[in-house]
Coordinates of C-alpha atoms (C1' of nucleotides) in Angstrom, one line a residue:
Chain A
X1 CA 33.0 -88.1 -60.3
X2 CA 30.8 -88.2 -63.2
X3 CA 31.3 -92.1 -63.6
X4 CA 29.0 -94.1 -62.1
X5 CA 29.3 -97.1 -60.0
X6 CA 32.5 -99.7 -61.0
X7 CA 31.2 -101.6 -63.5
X8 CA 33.4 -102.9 -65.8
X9 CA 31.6 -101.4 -69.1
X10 CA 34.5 -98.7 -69.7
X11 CA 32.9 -96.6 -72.3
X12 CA 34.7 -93.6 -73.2
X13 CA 36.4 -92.5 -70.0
X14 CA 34.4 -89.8 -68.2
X15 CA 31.7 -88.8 -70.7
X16 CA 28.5 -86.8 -69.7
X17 CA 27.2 -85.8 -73.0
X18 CA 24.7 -88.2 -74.3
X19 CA 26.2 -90.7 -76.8
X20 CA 23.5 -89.3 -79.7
X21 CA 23.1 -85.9 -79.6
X22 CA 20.0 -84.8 -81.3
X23 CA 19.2 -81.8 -83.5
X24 CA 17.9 -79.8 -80.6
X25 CA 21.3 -80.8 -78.3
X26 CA 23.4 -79.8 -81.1
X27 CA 21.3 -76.2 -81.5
X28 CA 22.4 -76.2 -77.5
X29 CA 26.1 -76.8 -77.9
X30 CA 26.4 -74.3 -80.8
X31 CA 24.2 -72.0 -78.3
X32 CA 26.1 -72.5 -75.4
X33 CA 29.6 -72.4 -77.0
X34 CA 28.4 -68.9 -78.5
X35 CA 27.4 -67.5 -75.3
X36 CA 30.8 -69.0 -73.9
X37 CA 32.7 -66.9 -76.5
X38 CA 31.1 -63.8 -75.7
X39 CA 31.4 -64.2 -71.7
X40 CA 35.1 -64.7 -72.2
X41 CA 36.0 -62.0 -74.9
X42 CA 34.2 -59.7 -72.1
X43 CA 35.6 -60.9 -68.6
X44 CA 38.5 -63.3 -69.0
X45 CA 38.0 -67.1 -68.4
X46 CA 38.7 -67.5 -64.7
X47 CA 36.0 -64.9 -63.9
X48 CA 33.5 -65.8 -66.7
X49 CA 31.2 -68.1 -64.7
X50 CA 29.4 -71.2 -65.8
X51 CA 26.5 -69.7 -64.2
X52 CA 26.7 -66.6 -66.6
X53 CA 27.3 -68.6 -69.9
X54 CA 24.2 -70.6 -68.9
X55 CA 22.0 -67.5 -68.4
X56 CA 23.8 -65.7 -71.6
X57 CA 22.7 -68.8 -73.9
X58 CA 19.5 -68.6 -72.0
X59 CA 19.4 -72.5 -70.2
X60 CA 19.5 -73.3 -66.5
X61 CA 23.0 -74.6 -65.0
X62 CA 22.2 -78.1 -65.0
X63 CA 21.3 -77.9 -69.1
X64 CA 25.0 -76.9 -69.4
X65 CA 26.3 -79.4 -67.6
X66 CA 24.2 -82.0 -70.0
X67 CA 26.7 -81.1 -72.7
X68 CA 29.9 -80.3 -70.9
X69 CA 31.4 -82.5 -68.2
X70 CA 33.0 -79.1 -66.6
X71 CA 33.9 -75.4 -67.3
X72 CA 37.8 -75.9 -68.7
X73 CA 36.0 -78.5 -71.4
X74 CA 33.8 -75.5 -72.8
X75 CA 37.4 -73.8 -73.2
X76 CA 38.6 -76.4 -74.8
X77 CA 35.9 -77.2 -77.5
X78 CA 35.4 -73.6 -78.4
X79 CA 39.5 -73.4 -79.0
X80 CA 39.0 -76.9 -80.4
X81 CA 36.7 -75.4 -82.9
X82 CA 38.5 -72.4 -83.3
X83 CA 41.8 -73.7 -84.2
X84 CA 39.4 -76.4 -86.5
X85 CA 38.5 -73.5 -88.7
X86 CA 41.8 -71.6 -88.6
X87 CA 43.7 -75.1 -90.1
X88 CA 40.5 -75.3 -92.8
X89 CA 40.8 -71.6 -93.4
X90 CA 44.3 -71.2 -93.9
X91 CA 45.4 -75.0 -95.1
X92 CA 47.1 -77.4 -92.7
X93 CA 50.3 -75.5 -92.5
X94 CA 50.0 -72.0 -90.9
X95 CA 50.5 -69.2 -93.3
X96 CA 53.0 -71.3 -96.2
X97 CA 55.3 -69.0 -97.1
X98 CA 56.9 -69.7 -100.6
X99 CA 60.6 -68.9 -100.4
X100 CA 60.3 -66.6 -103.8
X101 CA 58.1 -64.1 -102.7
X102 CA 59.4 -60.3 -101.7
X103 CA 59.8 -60.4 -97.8
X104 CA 57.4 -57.2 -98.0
X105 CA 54.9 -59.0 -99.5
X106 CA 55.0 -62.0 -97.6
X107 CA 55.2 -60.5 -94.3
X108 CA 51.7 -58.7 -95.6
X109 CA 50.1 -61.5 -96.5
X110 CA 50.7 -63.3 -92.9
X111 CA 49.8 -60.6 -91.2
X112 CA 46.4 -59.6 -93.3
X113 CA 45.7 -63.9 -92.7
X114 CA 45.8 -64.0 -88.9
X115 CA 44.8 -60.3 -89.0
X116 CA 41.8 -60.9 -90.5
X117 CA 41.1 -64.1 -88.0
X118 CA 40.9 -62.5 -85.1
X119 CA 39.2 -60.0 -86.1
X120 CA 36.3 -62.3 -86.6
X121 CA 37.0 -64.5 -83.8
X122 CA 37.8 -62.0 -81.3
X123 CA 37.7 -64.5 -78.7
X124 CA 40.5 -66.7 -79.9
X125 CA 42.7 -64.0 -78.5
X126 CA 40.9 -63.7 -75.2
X127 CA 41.4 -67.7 -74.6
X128 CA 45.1 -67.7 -76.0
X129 CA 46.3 -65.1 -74.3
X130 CA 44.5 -65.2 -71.0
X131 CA 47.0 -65.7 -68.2
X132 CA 44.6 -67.5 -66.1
X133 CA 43.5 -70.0 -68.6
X134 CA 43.4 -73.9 -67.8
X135 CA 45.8 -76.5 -69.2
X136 CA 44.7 -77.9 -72.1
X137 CA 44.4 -74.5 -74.0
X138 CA 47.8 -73.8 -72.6
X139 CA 48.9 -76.1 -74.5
X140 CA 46.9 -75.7 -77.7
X141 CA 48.3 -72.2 -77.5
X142 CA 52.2 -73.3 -76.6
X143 CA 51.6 -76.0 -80.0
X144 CA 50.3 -73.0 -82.2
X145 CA 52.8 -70.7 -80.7
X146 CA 55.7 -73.1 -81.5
X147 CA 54.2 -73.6 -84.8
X148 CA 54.3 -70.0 -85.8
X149 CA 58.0 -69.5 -84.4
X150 CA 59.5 -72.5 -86.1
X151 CA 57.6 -71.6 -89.1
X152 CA 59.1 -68.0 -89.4
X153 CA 62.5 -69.4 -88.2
X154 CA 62.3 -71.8 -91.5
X155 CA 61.8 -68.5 -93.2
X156 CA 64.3 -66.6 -92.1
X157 CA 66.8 -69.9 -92.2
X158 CA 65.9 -69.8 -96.5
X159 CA 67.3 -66.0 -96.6
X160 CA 70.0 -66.7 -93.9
X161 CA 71.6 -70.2 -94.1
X162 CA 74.8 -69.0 -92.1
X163 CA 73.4 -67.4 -89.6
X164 CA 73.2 -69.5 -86.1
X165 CA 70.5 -71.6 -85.3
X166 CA 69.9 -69.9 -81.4
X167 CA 69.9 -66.4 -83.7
X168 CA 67.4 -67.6 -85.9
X169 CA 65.4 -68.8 -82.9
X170 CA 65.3 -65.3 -81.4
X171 CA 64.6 -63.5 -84.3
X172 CA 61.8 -65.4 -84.8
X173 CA 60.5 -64.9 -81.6
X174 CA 60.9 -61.8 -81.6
X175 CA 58.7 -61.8 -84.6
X176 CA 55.8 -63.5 -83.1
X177 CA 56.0 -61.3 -80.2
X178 CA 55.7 -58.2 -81.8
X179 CA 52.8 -59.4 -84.0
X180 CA 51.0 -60.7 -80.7
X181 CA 51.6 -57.0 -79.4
X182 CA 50.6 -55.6 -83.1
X183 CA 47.4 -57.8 -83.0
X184 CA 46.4 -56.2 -79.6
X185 CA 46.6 -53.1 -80.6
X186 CA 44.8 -53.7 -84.0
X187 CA 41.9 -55.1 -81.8
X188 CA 41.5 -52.4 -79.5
X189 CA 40.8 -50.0 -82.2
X190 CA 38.0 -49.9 -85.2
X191 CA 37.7 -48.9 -88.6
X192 CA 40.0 -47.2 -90.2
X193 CA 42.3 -46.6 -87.3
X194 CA 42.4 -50.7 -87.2
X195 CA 43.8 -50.2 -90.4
X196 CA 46.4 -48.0 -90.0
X197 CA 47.4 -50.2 -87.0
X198 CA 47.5 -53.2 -89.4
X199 CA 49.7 -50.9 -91.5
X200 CA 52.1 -50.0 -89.0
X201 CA 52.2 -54.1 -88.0
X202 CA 53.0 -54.5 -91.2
X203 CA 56.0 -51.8 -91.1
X204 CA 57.1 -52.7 -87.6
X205 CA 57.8 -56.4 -88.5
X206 CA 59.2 -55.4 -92.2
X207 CA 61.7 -53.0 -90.7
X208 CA 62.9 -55.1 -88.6
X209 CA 63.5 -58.0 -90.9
X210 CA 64.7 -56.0 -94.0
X211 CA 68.4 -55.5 -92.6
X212 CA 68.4 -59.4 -92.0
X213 CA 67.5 -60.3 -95.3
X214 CA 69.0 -57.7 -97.0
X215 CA 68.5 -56.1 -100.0
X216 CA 68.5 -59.6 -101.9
X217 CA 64.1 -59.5 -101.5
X218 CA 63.8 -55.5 -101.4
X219 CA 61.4 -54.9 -103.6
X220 CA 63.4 -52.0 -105.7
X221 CA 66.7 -51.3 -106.1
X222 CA 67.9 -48.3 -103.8
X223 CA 66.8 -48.2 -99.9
X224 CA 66.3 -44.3 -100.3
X225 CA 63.3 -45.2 -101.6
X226 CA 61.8 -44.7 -98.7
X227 CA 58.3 -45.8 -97.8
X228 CA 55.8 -42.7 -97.7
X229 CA 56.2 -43.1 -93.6
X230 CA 52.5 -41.6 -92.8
X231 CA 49.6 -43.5 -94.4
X232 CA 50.7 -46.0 -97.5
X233 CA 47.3 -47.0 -98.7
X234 CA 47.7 -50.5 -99.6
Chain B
X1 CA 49.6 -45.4 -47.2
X2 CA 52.4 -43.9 -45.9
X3 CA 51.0 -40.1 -46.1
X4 CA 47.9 -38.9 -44.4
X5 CA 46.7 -36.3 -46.1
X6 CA 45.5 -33.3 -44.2
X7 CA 42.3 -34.7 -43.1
X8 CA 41.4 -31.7 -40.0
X9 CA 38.4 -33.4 -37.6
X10 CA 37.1 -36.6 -39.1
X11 CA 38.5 -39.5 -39.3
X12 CA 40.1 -41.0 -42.2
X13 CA 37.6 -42.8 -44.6
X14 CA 37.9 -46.7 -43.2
X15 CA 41.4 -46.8 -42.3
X16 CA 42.1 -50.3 -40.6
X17 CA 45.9 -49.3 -39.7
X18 CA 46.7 -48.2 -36.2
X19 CA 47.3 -44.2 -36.2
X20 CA 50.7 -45.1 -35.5
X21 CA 52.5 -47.5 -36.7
X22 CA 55.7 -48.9 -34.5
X23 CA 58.7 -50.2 -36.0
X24 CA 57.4 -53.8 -35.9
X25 CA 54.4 -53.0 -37.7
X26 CA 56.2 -50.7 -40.0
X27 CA 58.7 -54.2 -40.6
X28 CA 55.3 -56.6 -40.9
X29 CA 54.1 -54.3 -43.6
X30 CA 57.4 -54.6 -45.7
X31 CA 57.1 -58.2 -45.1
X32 CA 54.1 -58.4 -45.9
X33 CA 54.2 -56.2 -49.6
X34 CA 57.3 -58.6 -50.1
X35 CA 55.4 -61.7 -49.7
X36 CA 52.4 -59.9 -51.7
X37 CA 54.9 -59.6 -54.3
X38 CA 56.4 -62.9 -55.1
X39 CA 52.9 -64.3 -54.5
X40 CA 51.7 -61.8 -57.7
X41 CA 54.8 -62.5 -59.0
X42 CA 53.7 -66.4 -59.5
X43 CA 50.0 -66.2 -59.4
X44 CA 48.6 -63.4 -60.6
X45 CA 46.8 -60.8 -58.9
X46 CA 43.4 -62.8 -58.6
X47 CA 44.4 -66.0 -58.2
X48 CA 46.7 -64.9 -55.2
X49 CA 44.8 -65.4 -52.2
X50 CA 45.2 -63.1 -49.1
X51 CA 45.8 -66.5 -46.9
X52 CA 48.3 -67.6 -49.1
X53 CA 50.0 -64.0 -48.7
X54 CA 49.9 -64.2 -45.0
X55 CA 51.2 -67.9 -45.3
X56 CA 54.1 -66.7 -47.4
X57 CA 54.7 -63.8 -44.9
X58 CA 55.0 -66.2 -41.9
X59 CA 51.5 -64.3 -40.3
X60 CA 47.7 -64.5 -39.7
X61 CA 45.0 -63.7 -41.6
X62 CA 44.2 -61.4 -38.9
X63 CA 47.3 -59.6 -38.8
X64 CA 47.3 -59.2 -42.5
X65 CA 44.0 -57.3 -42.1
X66 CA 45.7 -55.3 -39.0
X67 CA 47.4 -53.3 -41.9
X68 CA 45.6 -54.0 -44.6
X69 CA 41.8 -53.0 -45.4
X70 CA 41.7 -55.3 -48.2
X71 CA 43.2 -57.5 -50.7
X72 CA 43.2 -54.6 -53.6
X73 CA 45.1 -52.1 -50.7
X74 CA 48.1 -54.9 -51.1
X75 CA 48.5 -54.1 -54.7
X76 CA 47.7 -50.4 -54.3
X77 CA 50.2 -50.0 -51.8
X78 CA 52.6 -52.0 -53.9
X79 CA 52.1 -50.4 -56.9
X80 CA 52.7 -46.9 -55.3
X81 CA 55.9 -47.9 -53.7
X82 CA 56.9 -48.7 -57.1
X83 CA 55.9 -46.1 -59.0
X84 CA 57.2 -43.9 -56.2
X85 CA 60.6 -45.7 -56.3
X86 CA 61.2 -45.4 -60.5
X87 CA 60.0 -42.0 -60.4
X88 CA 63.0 -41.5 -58.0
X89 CA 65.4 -43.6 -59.8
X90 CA 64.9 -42.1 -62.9
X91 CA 63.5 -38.5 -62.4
X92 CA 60.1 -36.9 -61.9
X93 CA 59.6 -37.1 -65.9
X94 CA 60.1 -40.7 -66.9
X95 CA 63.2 -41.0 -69.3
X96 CA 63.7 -37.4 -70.0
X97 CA 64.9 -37.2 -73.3
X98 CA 66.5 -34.6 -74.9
X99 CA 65.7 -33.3 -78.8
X100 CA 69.4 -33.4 -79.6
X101 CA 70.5 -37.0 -78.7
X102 CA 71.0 -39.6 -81.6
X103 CA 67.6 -41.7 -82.2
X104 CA 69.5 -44.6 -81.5
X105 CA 71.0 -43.5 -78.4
X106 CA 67.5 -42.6 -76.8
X107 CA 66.0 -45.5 -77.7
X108 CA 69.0 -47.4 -76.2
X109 CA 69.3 -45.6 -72.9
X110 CA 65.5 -45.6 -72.5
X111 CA 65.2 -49.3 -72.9
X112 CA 68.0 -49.6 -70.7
X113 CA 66.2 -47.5 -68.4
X114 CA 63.0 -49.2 -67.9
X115 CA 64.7 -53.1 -68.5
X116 CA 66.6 -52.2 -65.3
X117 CA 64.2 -51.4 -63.7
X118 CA 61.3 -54.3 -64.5
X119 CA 64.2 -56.6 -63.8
X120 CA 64.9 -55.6 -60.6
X121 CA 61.0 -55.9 -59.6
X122 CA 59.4 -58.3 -61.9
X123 CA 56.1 -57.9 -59.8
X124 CA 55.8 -54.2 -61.7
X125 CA 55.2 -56.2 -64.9
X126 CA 52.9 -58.5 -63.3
X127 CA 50.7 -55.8 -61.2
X128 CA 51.0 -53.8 -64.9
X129 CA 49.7 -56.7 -67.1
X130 CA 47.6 -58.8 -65.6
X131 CA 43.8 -58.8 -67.2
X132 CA 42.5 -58.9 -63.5
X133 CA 43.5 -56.2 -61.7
X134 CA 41.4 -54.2 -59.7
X135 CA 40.6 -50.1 -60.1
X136 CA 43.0 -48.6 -59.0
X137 CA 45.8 -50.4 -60.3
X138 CA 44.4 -49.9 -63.6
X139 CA 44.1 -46.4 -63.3
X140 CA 47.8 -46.2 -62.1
X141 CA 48.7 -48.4 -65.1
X142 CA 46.5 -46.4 -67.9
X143 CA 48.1 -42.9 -66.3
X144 CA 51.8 -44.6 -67.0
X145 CA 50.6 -45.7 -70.0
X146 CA 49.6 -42.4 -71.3
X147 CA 52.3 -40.6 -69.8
X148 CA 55.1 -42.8 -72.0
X149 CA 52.5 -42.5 -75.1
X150 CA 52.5 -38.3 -74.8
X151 CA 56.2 -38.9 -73.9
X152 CA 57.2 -40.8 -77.0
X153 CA 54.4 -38.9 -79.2
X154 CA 56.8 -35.4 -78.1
X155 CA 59.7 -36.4 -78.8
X156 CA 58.6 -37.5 -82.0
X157 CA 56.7 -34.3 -82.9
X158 CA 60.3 -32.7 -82.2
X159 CA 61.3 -35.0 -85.5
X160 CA 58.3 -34.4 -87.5
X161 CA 56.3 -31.1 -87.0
X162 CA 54.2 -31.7 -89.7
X163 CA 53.0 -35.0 -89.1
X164 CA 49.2 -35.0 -88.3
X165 CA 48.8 -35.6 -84.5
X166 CA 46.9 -38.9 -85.0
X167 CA 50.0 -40.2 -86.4
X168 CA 52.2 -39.5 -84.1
X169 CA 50.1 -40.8 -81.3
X170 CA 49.6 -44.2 -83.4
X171 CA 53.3 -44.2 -83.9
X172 CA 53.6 -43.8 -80.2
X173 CA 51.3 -46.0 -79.1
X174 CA 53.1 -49.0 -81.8
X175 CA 56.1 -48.2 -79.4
X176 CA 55.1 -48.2 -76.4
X177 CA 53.3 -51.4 -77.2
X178 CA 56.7 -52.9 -79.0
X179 CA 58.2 -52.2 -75.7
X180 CA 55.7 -54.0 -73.4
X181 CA 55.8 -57.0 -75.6
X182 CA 59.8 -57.1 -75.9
X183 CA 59.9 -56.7 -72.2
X184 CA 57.6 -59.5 -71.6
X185 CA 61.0 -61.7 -73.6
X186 CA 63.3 -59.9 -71.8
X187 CA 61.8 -61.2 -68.3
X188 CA 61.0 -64.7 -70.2
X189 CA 65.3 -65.1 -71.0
X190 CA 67.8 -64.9 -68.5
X191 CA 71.7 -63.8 -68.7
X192 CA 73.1 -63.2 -72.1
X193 CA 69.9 -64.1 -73.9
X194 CA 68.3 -61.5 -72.1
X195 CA 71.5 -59.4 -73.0
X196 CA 70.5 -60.6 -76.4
X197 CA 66.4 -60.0 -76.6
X198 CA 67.4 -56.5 -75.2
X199 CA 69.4 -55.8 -78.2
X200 CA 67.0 -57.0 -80.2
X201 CA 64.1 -54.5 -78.7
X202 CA 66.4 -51.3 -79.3
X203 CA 66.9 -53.0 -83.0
X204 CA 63.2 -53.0 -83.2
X205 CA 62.4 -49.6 -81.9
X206 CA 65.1 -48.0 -83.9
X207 CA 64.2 -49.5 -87.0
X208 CA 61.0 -48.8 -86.8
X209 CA 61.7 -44.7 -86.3
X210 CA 64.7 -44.4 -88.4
X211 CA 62.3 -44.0 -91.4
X212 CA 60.2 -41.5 -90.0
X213 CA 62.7 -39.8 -88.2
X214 CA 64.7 -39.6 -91.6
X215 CA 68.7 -39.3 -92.2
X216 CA 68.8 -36.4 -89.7
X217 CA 69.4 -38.6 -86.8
X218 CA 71.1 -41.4 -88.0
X219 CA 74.9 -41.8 -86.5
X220 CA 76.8 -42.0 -89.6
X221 CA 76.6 -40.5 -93.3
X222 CA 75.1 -43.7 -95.6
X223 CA 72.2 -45.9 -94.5
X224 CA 74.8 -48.4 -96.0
X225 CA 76.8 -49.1 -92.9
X226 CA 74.5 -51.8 -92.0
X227 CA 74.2 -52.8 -88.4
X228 CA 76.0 -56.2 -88.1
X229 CA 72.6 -57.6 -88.1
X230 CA 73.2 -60.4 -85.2
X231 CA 74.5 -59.4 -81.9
X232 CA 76.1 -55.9 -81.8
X233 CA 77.7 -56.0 -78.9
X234 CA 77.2 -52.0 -77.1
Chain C
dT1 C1' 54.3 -49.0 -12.9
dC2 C1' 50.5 -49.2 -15.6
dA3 C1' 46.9 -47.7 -18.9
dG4 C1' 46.1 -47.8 -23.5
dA5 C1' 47.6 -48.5 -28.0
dA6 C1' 49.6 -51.6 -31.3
dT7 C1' 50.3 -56.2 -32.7
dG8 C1' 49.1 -61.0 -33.2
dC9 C1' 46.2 -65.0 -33.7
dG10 C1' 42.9 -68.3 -36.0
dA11 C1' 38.4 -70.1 -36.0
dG12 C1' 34.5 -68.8 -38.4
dC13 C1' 31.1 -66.0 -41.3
dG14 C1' 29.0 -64.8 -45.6
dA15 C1' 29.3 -64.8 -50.4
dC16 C1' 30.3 -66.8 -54.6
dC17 C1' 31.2 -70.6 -57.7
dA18 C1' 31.7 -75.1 -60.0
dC19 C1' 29.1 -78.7 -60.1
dT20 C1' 25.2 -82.4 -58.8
dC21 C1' 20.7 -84.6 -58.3
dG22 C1' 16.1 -85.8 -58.6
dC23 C1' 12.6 -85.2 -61.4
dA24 C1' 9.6 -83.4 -65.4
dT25 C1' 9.2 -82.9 -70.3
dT26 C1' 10.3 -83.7 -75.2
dT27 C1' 11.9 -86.5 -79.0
dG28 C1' 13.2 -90.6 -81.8
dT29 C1' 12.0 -95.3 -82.8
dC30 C1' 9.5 -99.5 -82.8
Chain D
dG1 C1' 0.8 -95.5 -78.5
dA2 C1' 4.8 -97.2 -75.8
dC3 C1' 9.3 -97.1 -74.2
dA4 C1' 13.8 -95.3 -73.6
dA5 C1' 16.8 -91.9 -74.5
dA6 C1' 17.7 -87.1 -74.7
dT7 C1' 16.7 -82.7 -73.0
dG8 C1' 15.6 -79.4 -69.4
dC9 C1' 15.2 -77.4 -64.9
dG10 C1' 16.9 -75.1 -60.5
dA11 C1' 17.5 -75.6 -55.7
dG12 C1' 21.1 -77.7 -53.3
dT13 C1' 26.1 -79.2 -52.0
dG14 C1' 30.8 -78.8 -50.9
dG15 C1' 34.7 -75.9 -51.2
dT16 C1' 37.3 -71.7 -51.6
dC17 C1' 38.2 -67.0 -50.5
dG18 C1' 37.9 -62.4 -48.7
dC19 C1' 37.4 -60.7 -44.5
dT20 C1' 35.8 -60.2 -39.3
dC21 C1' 35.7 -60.8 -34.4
dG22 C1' 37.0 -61.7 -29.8
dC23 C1' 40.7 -62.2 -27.2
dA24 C1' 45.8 -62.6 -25.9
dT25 C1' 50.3 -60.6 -26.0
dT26 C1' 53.8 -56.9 -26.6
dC27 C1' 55.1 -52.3 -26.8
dT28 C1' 55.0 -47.1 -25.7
dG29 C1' 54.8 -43.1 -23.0
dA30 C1' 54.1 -40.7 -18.8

DNA sequence: TCAGAATGCGAGCGACCACTCGCATTTGTC
DNA sequence: GACAAATGCGAGTGGTCGCTCGCATTCTGA
C-alpha cells in the first residue's frame, strides 16, 4: 500500500520514513519509541493501540505514521534497539562464560547481567514474552532464546563431555526456563524483596546444576557446608 | 452457570439462558465450551473471536449468544468446570500433603498431580496464563495461585518453624513459579521427553528444598548417594 | 392438539482500531 | 528569499469483532 504508483524507481522496498531524517524527526522517533515502551510494559502489544502511543508521545496519528510504516515495525525497532544495546552491553556473545570459573560464581554473574537488564528495560520482557506479539520479534526472541540455550548447553557440555547431547539440550532448557520464571518474579517485586528474589534465582538454578557438575567446581571441599538457606548477603 | 443461586422474586441479573435448559441445549453448551476450548487452546483468549467459536462449534452467532451473555461468560464457565472438575479429582484441598511424607515423594506425587491434570486439559494452562484475560478469570487464577502459595508456604513452615514468614512465602512463591514455568516444557514436549522434563521439574523442586528442609527428610543417610543425575527412571 | 418455551439462524449494528489523505507549517539549502 | 523536503495534523476509511434482533423451527407439557 504505501508504494506509490509502478514506477520503476525501486528504492528501498516499502519505505515511509523520509530518506533524511532531521534533528527534530529523530527527537520524534526517540519520542515515539519511548512512549511505545511504556504503552506496552503497561497493556501488552496486541492491546496497546497506535492511537495511544501517539497521544502518550504527545503527536497526532498521522505524525506516527510519518516515522513508522505500521504498528508491528514500532515493535520491531524498539526490540531492534533493545537487543542493539544488550550485544554492546554485554559484548557480542551473550554472557561468555570462561570454562575455569566456579559454577557458583558463574551462574551469579549471568544472572546479575540479564538481571540487571531488565530491570532497566522492563519492556524487553513485555515484548519477548508477550504471547500475542507479531512475527518478527518472535523471531528475534526464538534467535536470542536459542542463543542462550545453546550457550549454557556449551557450558554444561565443558563440565560433562559424556553426557548425551538430547540431555544436555534439556538441561539447558531447563535452565533458561527457570531463569525466564526467576526473572518474572524478580520484576514483580521491588527493593530489597527484588533482591532476595535475585538471590533465590541464583540458588534455584545453582542447586539444580551442582549434582551435574559435581563437586569438581564446588567452591569448598565438603557439601555439608551448607549455604546459610535464609538470606546470604552477597 | 449450572447453579442458580437462591434468587426469591427478581430475576436473575441479565441471564441470556433459557430458565430451562433441554437436553439439546444442555449438549450445545458442552459443544460449545469444547469448541471454546481448542479455539483458546490455539489462539489465546483475545484473539479468539466468538464467530470463530461458533464456526468451530458447527453453530450461529445467534445461538452462541442463546447460552451465552458474552464472550468473557465462555471462559468463566470454562474455567469453573475446570476448577470444579480438579477440585474433584484431587480433593477439596489441592494436593493434600501430609507433614510425614519424604520431601521427595511430595514433590513427586504433587507434580504428578497437577502434570496429569494440565495434560489432560491444556486449555487450563492457556485460560491460567494468558496476559489477556478478563476479570474473572484472573480472580479465579490469583485465588489458585494463592491457595498453592499458602499451601506450599505450610508445608514448609512444618520444616522450618523458625523461618521468618517472609521467607517462607518467597520460598513458596519461587515454587510455585518453578512449577508454572516447568509445566509450560512439559506441555511444549511430548512422550518420553515429556516423561523426561517431568523428571527434571521434581529434580528442580527437590533440589531446591532439600537444603532448607535439611537431612531430616532426605531418603537415605549421606547426601553422597547422588541421584544418577540424568534420567532416574521412577 | 396446541400454546408457549427453547432452540436456531444470519444479516446487521455500533464500537474500536490500524492506517490514509489532503493540506498546513517548519526546516534545510541554494 | 525561494524552493523542496521534512514534519505535523486529525478527520476519515475500511475492516474486524462483540453482540443484537427479528423471525423460523423444534421441543415440552398438559
Amino acid at each position: 500500500m504505501p508504494e506509490k504508483t509502478g514506477k520503476p524507481d525501486e528504492e528501498q522496498s516499502a519505505e515511509s520514513r523520509p530518506r533524511r531524517l532531521q534533528a527534530r524527526g529523530q527527537r520524534r522517533v526517540a519520542q515515539l519509541l519511548e512512549a511505545a515502551a511504556s504503552v506496552f510494559c503497561s497493556t501488552g502489544y496486541t492491546a496497546a493501540s497506535t492511537n495511544a502511543i501517539a497521544r502518550e508521545a504527545g503527536v497526532s496519528p498521522g505524525t506516527l505514521y510519518q516515522f513508522f510504516p505500521n504498528k508491528e515495525a514500532i515493535a520491531i525497532e524498539l526490540g531492534d534497539r533493545l537487543m542493539h544495546e544488550m550485544r554492546e552491553t554485554y559484548g557480542e556473545a551473550l554472557a561468555p562464560v570462561d570454562p575455569a570459573t566456579p559454577l557458583k560464581e558463574a551462574v551469579g554473574a549471568a544472572v546479575d547481567r540479564f538481571v540487571d537488564f531488565n530491570c532497566q528495560h522492563p519492556v524487553f520482557f513485555a515484548l519477548m514474552h508477550g504471547p500475542d506479539i507479531p512475527g518478527r520479534i518472535t523471531e528475534e526472541h526464538d534467535a536470542l532464546h536459542a542463543t542462550l540455550v545453546s550457550r549454557v548447553e556449551a557450558l554444561l557440555a565443558g563440565f560433562l563431555p559424556d553426557a548425551p547431547t538430547a540431555d544436555l539440550t534439556r538441561t539447558a532448557t531447563v535452565c533458561v526456563g527457570m531463569y525466564k520464571a526467576g526473572l518474572e518474579l524478580v520484576l514483580a517485586h521491588e527493593g530489597a524483596e527484588r533482591e532476595a528474589y535475585v538471590r533465590e534465582l541464583k540458588n534455584i538454578l545453582f542447586r539444580y546444576l551442582e549434582p551435574l557438575v559435581g563437586d569438581r567446581m564446588a567452591p569448598s571441599g565438603a557439601r555439608g557446608d551448607r549455604d546459610p538457606a535464609w538470606g546470604n548477603t552477597p
